[in-house]
mmCIF file with all atom_site columns, N, CA and C in Angstrom:
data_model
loop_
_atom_site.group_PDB
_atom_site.id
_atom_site.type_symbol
_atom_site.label_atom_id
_atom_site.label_alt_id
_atom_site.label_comp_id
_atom_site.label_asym_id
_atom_site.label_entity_id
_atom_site.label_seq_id
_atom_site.pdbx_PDB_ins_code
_atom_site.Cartn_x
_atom_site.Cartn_y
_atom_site.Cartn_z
_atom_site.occupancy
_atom_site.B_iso_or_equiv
_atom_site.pdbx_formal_charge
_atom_site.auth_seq_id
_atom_site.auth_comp_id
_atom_site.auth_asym_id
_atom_site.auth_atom_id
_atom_site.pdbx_PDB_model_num
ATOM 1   N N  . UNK A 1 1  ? -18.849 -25.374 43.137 1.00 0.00 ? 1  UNK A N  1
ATOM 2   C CA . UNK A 1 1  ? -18.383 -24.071 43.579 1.00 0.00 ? 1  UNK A CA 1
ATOM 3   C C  . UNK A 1 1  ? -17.623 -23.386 42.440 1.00 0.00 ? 1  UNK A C  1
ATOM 4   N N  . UNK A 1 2  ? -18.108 -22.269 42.291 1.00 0.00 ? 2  UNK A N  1
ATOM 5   C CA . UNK A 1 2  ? -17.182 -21.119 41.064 1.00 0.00 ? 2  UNK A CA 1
ATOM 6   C C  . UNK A 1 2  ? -16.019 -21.028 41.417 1.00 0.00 ? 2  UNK A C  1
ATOM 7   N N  . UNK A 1 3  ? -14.925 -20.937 40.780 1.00 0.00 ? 3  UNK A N  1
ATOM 8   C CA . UNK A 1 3  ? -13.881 -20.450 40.736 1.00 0.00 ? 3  UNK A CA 1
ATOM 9   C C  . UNK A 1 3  ? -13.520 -19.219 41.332 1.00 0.00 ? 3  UNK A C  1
ATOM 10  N N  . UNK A 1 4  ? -13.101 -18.790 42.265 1.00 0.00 ? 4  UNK A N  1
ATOM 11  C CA . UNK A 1 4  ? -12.676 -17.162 42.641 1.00 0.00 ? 4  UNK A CA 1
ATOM 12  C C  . UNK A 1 4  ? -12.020 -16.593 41.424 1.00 0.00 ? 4  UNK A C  1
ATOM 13  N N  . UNK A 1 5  ? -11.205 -17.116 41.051 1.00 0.00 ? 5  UNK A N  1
ATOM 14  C CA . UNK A 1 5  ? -10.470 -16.880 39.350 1.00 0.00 ? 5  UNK A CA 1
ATOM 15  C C  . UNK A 1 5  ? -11.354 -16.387 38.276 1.00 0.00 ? 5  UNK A C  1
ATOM 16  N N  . UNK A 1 6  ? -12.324 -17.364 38.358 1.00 0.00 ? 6  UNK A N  1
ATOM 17  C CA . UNK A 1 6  ? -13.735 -16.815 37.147 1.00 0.00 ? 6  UNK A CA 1
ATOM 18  C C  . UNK A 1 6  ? -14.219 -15.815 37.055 1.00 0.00 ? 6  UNK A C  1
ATOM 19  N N  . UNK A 1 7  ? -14.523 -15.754 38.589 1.00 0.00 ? 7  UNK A N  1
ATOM 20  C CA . UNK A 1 7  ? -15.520 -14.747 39.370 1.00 0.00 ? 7  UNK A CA 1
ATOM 21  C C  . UNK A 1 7  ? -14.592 -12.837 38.964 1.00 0.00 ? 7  UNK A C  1
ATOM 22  N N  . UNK A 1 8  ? -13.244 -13.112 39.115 1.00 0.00 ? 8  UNK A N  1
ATOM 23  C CA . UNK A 1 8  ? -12.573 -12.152 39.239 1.00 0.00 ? 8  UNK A CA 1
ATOM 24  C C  . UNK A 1 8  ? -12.526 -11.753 37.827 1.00 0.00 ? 8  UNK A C  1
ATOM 25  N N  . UNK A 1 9  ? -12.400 -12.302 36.604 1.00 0.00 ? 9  UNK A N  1
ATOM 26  C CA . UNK A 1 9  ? -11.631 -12.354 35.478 1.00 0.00 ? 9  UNK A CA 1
ATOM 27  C C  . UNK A 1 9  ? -12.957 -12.903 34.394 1.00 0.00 ? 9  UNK A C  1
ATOM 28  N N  . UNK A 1 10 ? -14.270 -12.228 34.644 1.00 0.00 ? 10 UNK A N  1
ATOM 29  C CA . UNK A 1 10 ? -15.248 -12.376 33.665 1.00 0.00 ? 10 UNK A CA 1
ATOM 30  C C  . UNK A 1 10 ? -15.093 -11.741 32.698 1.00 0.00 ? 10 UNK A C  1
ATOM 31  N N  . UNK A 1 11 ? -16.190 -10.879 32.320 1.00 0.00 ? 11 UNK A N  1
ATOM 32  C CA . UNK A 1 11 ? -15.595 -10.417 30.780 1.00 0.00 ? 11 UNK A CA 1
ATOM 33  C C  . UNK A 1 11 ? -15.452 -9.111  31.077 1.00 0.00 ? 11 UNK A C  1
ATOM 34  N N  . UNK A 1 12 ? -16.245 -8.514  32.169 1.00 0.00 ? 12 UNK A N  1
ATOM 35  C CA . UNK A 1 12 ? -15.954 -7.053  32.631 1.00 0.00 ? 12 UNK A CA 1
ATOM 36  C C  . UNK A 1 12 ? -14.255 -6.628  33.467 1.00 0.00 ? 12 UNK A C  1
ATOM 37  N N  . UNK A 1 13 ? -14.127 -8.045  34.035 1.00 0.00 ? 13 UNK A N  1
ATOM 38  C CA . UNK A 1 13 ? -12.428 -8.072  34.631 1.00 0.00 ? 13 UNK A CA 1
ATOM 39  C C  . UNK A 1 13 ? -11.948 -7.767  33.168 1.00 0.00 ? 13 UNK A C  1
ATOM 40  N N  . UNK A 1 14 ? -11.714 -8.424  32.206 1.00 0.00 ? 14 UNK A N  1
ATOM 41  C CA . UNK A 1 14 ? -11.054 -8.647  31.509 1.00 0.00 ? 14 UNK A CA 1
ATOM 42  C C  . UNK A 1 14 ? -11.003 -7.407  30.514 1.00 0.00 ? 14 UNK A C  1
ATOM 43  N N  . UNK A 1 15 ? -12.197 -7.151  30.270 1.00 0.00 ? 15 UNK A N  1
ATOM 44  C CA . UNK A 1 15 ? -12.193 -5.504  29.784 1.00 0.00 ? 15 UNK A CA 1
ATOM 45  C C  . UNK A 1 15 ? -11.258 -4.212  30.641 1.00 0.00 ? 15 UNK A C  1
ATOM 46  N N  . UNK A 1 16 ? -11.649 -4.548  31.725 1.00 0.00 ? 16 UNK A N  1
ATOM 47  C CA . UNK A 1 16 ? -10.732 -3.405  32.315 1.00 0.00 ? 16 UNK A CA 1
ATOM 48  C C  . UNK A 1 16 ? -9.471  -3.624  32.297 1.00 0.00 ? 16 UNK A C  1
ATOM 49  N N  . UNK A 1 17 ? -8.814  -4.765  32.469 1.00 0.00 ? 17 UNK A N  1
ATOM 50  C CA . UNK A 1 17 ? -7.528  -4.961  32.590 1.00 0.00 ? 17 UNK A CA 1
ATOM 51  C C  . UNK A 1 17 ? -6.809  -4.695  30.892 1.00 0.00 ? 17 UNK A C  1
ATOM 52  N N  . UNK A 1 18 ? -7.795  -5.038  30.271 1.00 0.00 ? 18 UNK A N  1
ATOM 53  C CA . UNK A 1 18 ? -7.057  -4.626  28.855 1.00 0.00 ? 18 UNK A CA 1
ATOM 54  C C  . UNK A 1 18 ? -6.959  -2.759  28.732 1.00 0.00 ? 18 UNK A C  1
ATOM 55  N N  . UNK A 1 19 ? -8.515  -2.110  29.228 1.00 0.00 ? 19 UNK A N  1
ATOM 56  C CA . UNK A 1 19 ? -8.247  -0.486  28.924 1.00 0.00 ? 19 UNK A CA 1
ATOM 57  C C  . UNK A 1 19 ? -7.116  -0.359  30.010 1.00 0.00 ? 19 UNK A C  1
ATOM 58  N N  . UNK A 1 20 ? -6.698  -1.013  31.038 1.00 0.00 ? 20 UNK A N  1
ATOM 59  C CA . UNK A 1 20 ? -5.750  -0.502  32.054 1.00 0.00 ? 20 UNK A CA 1
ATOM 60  C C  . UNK A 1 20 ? -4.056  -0.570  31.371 1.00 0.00 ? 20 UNK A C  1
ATOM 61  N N  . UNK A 1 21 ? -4.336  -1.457  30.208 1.00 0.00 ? 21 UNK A N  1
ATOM 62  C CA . UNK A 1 21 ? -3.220  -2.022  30.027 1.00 0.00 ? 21 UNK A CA 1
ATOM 63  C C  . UNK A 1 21 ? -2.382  -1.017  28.795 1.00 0.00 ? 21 UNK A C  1
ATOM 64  N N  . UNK A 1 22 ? -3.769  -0.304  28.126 1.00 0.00 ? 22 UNK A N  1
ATOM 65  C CA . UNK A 1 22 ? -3.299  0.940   27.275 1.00 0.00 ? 22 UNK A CA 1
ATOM 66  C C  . UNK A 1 22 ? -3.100  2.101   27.896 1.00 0.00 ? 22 UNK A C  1
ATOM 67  N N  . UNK A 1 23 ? -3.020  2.230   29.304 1.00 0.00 ? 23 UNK A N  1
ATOM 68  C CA . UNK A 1 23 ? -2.606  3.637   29.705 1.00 0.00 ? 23 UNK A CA 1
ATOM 69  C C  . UNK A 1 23 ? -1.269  3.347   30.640 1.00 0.00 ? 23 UNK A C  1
ATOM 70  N N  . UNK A 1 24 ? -0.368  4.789   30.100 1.00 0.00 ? 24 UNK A N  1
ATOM 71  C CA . UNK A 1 24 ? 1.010   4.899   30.601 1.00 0.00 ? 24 UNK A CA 1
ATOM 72  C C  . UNK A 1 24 ? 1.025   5.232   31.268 1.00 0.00 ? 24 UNK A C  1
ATOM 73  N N  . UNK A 1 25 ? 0.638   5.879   32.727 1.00 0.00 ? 25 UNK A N  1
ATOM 74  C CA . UNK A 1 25 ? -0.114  6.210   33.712 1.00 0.00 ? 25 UNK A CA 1
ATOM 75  C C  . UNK A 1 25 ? -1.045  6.063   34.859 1.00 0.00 ? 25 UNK A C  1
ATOM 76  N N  . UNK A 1 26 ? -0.876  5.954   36.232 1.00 0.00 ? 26 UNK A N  1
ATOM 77  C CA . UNK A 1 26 ? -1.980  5.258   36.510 1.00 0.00 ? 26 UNK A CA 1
ATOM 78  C C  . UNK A 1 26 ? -3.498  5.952   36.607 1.00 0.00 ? 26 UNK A C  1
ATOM 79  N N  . UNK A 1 27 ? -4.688  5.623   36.265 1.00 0.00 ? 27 UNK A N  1
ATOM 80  C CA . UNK A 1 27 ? -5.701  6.003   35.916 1.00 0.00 ? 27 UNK A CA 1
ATOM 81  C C  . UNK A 1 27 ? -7.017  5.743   36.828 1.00 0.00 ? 27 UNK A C  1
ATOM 82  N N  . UNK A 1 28 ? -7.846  6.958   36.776 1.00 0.00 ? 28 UNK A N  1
ATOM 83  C CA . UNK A 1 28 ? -8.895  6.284   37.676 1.00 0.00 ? 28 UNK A CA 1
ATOM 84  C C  . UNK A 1 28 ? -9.976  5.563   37.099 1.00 0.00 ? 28 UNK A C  1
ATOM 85  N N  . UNK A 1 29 ? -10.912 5.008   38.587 1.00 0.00 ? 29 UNK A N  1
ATOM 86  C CA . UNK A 1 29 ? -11.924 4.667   37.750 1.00 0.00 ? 29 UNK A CA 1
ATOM 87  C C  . UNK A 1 29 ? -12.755 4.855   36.545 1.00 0.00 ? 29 UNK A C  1
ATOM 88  N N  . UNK A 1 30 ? -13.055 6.290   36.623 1.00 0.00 ? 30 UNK A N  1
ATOM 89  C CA . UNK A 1 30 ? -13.061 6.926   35.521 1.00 0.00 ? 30 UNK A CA 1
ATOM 90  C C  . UNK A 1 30 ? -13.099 6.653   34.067 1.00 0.00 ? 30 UNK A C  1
ATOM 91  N N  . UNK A 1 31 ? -11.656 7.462   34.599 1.00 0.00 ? 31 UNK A N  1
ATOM 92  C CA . UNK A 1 31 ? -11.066 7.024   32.918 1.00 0.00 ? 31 UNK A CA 1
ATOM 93  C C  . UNK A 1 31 ? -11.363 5.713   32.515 1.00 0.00 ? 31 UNK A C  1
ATOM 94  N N  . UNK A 1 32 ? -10.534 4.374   33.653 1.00 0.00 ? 32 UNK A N  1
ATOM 95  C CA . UNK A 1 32 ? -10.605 3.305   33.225 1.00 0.00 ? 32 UNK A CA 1
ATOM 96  C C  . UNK A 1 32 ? -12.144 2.789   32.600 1.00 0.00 ? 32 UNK A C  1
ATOM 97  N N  . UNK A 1 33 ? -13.206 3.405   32.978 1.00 0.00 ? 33 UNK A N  1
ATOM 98  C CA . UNK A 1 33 ? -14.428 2.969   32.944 1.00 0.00 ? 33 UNK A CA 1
ATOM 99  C C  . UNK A 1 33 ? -14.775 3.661   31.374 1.00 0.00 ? 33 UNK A C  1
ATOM 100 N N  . UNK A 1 34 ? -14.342 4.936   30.681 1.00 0.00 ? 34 UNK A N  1
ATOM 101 C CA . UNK A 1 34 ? -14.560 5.742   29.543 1.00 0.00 ? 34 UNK A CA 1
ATOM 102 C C  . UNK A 1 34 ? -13.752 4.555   28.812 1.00 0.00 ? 34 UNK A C  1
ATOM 103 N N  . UNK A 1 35 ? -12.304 3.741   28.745 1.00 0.00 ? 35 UNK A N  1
ATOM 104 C CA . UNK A 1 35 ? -11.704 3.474   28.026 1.00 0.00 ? 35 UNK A CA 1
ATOM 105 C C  . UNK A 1 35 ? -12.334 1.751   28.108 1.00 0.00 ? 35 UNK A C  1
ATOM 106 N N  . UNK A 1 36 ? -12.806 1.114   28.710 1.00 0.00 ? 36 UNK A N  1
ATOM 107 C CA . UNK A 1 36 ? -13.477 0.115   28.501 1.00 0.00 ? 36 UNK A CA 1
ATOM 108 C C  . UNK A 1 36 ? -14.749 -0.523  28.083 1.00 0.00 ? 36 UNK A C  1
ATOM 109 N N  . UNK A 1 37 ? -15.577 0.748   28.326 1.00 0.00 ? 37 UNK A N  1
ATOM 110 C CA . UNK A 1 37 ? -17.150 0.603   28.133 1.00 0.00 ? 37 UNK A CA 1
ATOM 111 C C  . UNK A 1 37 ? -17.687 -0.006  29.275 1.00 0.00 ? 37 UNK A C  1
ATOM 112 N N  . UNK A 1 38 ? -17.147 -0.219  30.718 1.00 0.00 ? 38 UNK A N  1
ATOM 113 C CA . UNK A 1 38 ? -17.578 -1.072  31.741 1.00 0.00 ? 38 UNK A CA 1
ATOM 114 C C  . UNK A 1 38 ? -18.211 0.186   32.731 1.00 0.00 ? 38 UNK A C  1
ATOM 115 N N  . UNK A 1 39 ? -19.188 0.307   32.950 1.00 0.00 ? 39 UNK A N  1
ATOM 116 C CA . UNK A 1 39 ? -19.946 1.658   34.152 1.00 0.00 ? 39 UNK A CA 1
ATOM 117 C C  . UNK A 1 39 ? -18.777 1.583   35.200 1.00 0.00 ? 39 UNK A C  1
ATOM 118 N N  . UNK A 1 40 ? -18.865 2.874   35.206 1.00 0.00 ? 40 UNK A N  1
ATOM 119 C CA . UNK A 1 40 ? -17.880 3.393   36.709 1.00 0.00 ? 40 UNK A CA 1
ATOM 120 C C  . UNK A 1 40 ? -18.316 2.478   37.728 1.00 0.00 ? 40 UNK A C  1
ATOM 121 N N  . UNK A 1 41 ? -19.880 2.182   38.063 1.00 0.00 ? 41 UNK A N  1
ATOM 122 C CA . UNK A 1 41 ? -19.622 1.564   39.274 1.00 0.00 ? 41 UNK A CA 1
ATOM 123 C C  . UNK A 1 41 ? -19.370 0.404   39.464 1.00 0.00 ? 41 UNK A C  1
ATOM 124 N N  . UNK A 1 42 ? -19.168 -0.332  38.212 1.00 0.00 ? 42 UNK A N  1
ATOM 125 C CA . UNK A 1 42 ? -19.372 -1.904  37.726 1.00 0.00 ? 42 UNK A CA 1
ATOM 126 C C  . UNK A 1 42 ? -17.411 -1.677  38.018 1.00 0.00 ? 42 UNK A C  1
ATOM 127 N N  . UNK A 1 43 ? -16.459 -0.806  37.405 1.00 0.00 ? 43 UNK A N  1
ATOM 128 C CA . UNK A 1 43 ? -15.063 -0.716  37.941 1.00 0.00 ? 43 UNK A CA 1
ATOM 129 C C  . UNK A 1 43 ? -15.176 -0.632  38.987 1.00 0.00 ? 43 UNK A C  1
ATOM 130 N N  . UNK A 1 44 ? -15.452 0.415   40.220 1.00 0.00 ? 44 UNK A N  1
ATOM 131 C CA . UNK A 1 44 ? -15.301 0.440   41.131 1.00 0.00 ? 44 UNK A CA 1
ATOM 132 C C  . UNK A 1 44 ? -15.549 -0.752  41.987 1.00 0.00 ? 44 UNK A C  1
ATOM 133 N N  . UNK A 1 45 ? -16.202 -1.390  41.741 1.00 0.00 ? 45 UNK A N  1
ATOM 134 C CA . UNK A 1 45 ? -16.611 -2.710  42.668 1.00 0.00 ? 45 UNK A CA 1
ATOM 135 C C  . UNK A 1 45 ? -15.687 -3.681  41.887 1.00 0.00 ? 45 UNK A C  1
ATOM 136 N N  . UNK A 1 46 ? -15.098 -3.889  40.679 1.00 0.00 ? 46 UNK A N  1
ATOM 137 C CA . UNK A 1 46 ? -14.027 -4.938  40.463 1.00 0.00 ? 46 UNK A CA 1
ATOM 138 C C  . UNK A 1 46 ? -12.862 -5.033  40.917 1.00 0.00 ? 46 UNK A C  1
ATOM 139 N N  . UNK A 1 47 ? -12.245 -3.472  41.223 1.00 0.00 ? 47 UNK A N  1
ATOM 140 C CA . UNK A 1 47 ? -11.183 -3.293  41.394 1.00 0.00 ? 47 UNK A CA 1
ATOM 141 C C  . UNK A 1 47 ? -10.234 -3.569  42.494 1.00 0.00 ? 47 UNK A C  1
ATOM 142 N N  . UNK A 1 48 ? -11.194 -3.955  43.326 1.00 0.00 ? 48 UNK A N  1
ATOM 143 C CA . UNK A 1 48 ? -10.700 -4.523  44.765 1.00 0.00 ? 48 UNK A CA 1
ATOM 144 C C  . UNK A 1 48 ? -10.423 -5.947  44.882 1.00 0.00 ? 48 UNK A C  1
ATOM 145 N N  . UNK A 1 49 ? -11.393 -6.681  43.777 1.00 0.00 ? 49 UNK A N  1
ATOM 146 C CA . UNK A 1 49 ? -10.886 -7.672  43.765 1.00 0.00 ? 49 UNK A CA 1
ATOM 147 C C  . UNK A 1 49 ? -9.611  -7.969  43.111 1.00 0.00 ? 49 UNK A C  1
ATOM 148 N N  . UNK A 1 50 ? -9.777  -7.311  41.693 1.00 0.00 ? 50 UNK A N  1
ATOM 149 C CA . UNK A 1 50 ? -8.580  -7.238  40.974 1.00 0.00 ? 50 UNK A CA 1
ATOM 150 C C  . UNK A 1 50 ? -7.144  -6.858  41.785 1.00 0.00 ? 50 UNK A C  1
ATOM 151 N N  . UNK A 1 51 ? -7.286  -6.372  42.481 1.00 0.00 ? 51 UNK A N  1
ATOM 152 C CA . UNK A 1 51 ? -5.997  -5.639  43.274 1.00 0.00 ? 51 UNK A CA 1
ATOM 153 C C  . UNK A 1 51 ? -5.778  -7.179  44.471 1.00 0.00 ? 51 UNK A C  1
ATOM 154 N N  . UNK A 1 52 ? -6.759  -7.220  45.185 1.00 0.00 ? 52 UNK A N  1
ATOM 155 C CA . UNK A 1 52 ? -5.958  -8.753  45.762 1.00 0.00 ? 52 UNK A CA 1
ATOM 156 C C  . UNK A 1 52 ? -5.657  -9.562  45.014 1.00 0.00 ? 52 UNK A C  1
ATOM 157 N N  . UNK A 1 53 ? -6.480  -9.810  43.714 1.00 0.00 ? 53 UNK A N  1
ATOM 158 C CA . UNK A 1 53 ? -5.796  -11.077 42.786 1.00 0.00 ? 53 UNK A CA 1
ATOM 159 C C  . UNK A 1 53 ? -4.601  -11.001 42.434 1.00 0.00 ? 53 UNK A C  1
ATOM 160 N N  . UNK A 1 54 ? -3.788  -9.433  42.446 1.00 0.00 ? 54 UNK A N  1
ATOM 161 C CA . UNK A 1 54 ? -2.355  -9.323  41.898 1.00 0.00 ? 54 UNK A CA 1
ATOM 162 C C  . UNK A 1 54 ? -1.973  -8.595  40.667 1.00 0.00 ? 54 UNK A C  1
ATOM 163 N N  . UNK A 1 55 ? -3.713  -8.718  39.705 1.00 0.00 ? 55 UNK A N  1
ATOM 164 C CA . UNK A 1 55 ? -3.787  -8.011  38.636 1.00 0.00 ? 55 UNK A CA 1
ATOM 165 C C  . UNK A 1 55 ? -3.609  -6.387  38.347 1.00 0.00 ? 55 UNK A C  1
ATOM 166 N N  . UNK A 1 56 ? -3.624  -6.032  39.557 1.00 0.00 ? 56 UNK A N  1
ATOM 167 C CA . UNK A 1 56 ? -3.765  -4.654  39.233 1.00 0.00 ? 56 UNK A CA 1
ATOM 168 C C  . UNK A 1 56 ? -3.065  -3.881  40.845 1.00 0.00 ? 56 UNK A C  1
ATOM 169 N N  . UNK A 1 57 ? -2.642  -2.870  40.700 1.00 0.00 ? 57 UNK A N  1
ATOM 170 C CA . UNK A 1 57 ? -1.804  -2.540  41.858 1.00 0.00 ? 57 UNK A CA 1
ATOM 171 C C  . UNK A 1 57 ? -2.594  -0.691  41.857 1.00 0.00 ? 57 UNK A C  1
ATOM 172 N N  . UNK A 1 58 ? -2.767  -0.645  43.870 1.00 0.00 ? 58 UNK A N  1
ATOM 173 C CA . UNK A 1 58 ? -3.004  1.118   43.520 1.00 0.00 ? 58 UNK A CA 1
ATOM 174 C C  . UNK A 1 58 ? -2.003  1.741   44.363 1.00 0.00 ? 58 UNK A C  1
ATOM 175 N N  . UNK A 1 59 ? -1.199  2.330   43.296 1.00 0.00 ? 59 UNK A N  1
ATOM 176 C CA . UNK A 1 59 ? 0.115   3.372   43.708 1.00 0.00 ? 59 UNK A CA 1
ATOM 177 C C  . UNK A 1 59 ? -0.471  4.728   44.518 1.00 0.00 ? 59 UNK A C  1
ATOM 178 N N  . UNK A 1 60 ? -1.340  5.279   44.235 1.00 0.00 ? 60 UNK A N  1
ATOM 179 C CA . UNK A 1 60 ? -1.369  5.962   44.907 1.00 0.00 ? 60 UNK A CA 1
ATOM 180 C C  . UNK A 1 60 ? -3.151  6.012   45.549 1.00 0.00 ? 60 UNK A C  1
ATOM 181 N N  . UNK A 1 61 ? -3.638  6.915   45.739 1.00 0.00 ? 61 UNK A N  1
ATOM 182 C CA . UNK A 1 61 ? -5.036  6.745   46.210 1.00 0.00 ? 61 UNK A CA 1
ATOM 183 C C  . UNK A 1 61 ? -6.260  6.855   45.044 1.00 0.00 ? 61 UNK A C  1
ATOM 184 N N  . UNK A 1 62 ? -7.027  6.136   44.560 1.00 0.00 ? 62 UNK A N  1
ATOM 185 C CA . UNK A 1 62 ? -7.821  6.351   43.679 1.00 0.00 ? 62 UNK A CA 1
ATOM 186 C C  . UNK A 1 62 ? -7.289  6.319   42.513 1.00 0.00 ? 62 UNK A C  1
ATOM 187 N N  . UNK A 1 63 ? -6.156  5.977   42.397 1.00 0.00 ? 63 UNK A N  1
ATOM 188 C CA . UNK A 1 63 ? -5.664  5.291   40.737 1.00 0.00 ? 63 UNK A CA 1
ATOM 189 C C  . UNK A 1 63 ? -5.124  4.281   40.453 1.00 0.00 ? 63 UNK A C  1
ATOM 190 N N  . UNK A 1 64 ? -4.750  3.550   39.764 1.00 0.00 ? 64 UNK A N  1
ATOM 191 C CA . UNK A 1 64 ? -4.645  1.942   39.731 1.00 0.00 ? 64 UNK A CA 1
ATOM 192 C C  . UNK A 1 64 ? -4.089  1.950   38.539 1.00 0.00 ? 64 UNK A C  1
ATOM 193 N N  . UNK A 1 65 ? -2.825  0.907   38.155 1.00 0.00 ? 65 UNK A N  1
ATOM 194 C CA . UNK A 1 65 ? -2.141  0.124   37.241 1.00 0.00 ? 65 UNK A CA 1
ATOM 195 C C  . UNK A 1 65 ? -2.591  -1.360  37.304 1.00 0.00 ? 65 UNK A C  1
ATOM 196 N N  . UNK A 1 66 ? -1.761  -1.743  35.601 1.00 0.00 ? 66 UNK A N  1
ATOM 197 C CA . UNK A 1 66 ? -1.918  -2.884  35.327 1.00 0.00 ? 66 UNK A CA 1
ATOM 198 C C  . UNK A 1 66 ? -0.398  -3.286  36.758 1.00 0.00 ? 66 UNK A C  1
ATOM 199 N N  . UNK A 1 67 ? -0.516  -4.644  36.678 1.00 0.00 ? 67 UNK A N  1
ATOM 200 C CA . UNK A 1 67 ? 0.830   -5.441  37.079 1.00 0.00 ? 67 UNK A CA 1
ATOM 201 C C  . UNK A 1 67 ? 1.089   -6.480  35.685 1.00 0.00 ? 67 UNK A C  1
ATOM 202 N N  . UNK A 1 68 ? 2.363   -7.437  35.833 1.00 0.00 ? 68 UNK A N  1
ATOM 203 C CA . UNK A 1 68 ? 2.650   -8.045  34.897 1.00 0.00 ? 68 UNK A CA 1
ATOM 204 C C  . UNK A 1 68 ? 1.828   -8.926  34.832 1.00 0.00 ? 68 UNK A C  1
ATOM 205 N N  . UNK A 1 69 ? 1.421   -9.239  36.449 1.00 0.00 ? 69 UNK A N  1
ATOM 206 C CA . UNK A 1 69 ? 0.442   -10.721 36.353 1.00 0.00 ? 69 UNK A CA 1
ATOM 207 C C  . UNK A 1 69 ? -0.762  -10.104 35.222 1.00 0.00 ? 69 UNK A C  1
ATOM 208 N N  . UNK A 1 70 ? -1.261  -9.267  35.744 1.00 0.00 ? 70 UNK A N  1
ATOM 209 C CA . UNK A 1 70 ? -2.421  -8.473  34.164 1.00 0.00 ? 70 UNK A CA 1
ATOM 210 C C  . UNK A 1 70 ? -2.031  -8.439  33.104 1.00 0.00 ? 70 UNK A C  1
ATOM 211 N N  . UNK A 1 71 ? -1.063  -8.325  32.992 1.00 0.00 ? 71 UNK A N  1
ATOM 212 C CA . UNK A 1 71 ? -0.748  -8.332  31.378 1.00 0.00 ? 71 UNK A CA 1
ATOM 213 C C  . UNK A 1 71 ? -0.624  -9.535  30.978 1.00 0.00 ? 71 UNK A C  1
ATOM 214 N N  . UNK A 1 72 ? -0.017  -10.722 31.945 1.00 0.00 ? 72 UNK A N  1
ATOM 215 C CA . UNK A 1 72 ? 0.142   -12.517 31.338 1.00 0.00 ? 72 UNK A CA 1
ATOM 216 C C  . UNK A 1 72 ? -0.995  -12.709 30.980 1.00 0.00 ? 72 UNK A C  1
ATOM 217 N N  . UNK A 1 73 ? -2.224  -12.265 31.916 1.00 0.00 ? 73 UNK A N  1
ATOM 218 C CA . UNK A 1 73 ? -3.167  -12.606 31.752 1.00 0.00 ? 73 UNK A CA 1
ATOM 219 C C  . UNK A 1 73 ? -4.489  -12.277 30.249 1.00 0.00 ? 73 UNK A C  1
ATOM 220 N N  . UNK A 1 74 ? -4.389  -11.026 30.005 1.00 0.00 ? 74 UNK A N  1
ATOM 221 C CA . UNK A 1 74 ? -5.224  -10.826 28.884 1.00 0.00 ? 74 UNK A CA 1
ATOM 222 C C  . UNK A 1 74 ? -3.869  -11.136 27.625 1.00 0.00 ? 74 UNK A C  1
ATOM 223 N N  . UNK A 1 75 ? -2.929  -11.430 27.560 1.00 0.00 ? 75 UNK A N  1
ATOM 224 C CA . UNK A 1 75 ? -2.280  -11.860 26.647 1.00 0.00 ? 75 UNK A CA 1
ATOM 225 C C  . UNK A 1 75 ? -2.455  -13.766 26.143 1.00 0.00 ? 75 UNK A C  1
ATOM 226 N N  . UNK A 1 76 ? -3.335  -14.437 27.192 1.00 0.00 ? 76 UNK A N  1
ATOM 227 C CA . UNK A 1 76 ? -4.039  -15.430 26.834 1.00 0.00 ? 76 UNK A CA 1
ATOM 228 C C  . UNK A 1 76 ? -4.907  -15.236 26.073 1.00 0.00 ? 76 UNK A C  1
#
């Protein structure tokens, strides 16, 4: 059985959480998807996971931050 961890934090998780991690602001799919090279819809479908994993938090509707746990994480 895969890891839920793996599954969450492939190389497209990991791309986004790094473009998420250069904006001061929270950002949408969008953007996040222009600043990573990952297709909008390939974000949109990560981001939900990312957000239960802890990695990523949405403050308001349709935009999303890093959390610290995201940042421990691509700092491996």
């Amino acid at each position: 059985m895969v890891c839920a961890k793996s599954q969450v934090l492939d190389e497209k998780g990991i791309k986004i959480l790094k473009a998420l991690a250069e904006f001061t602001e929270p950002a949408t799919c969008k953007q996040i998807a222009e600043k990573s090279g990952v297709p909008v819809k390939s974000v949109i479908g990560k981001m939900r996971a990312l957000v239960r994993a802890g990695y990523v938090e949405r403050p308001e509707k349709g935009k999303y931050i890093i959390t610290d746990q995201g940042r421990e994480v691509i700092k491996e």
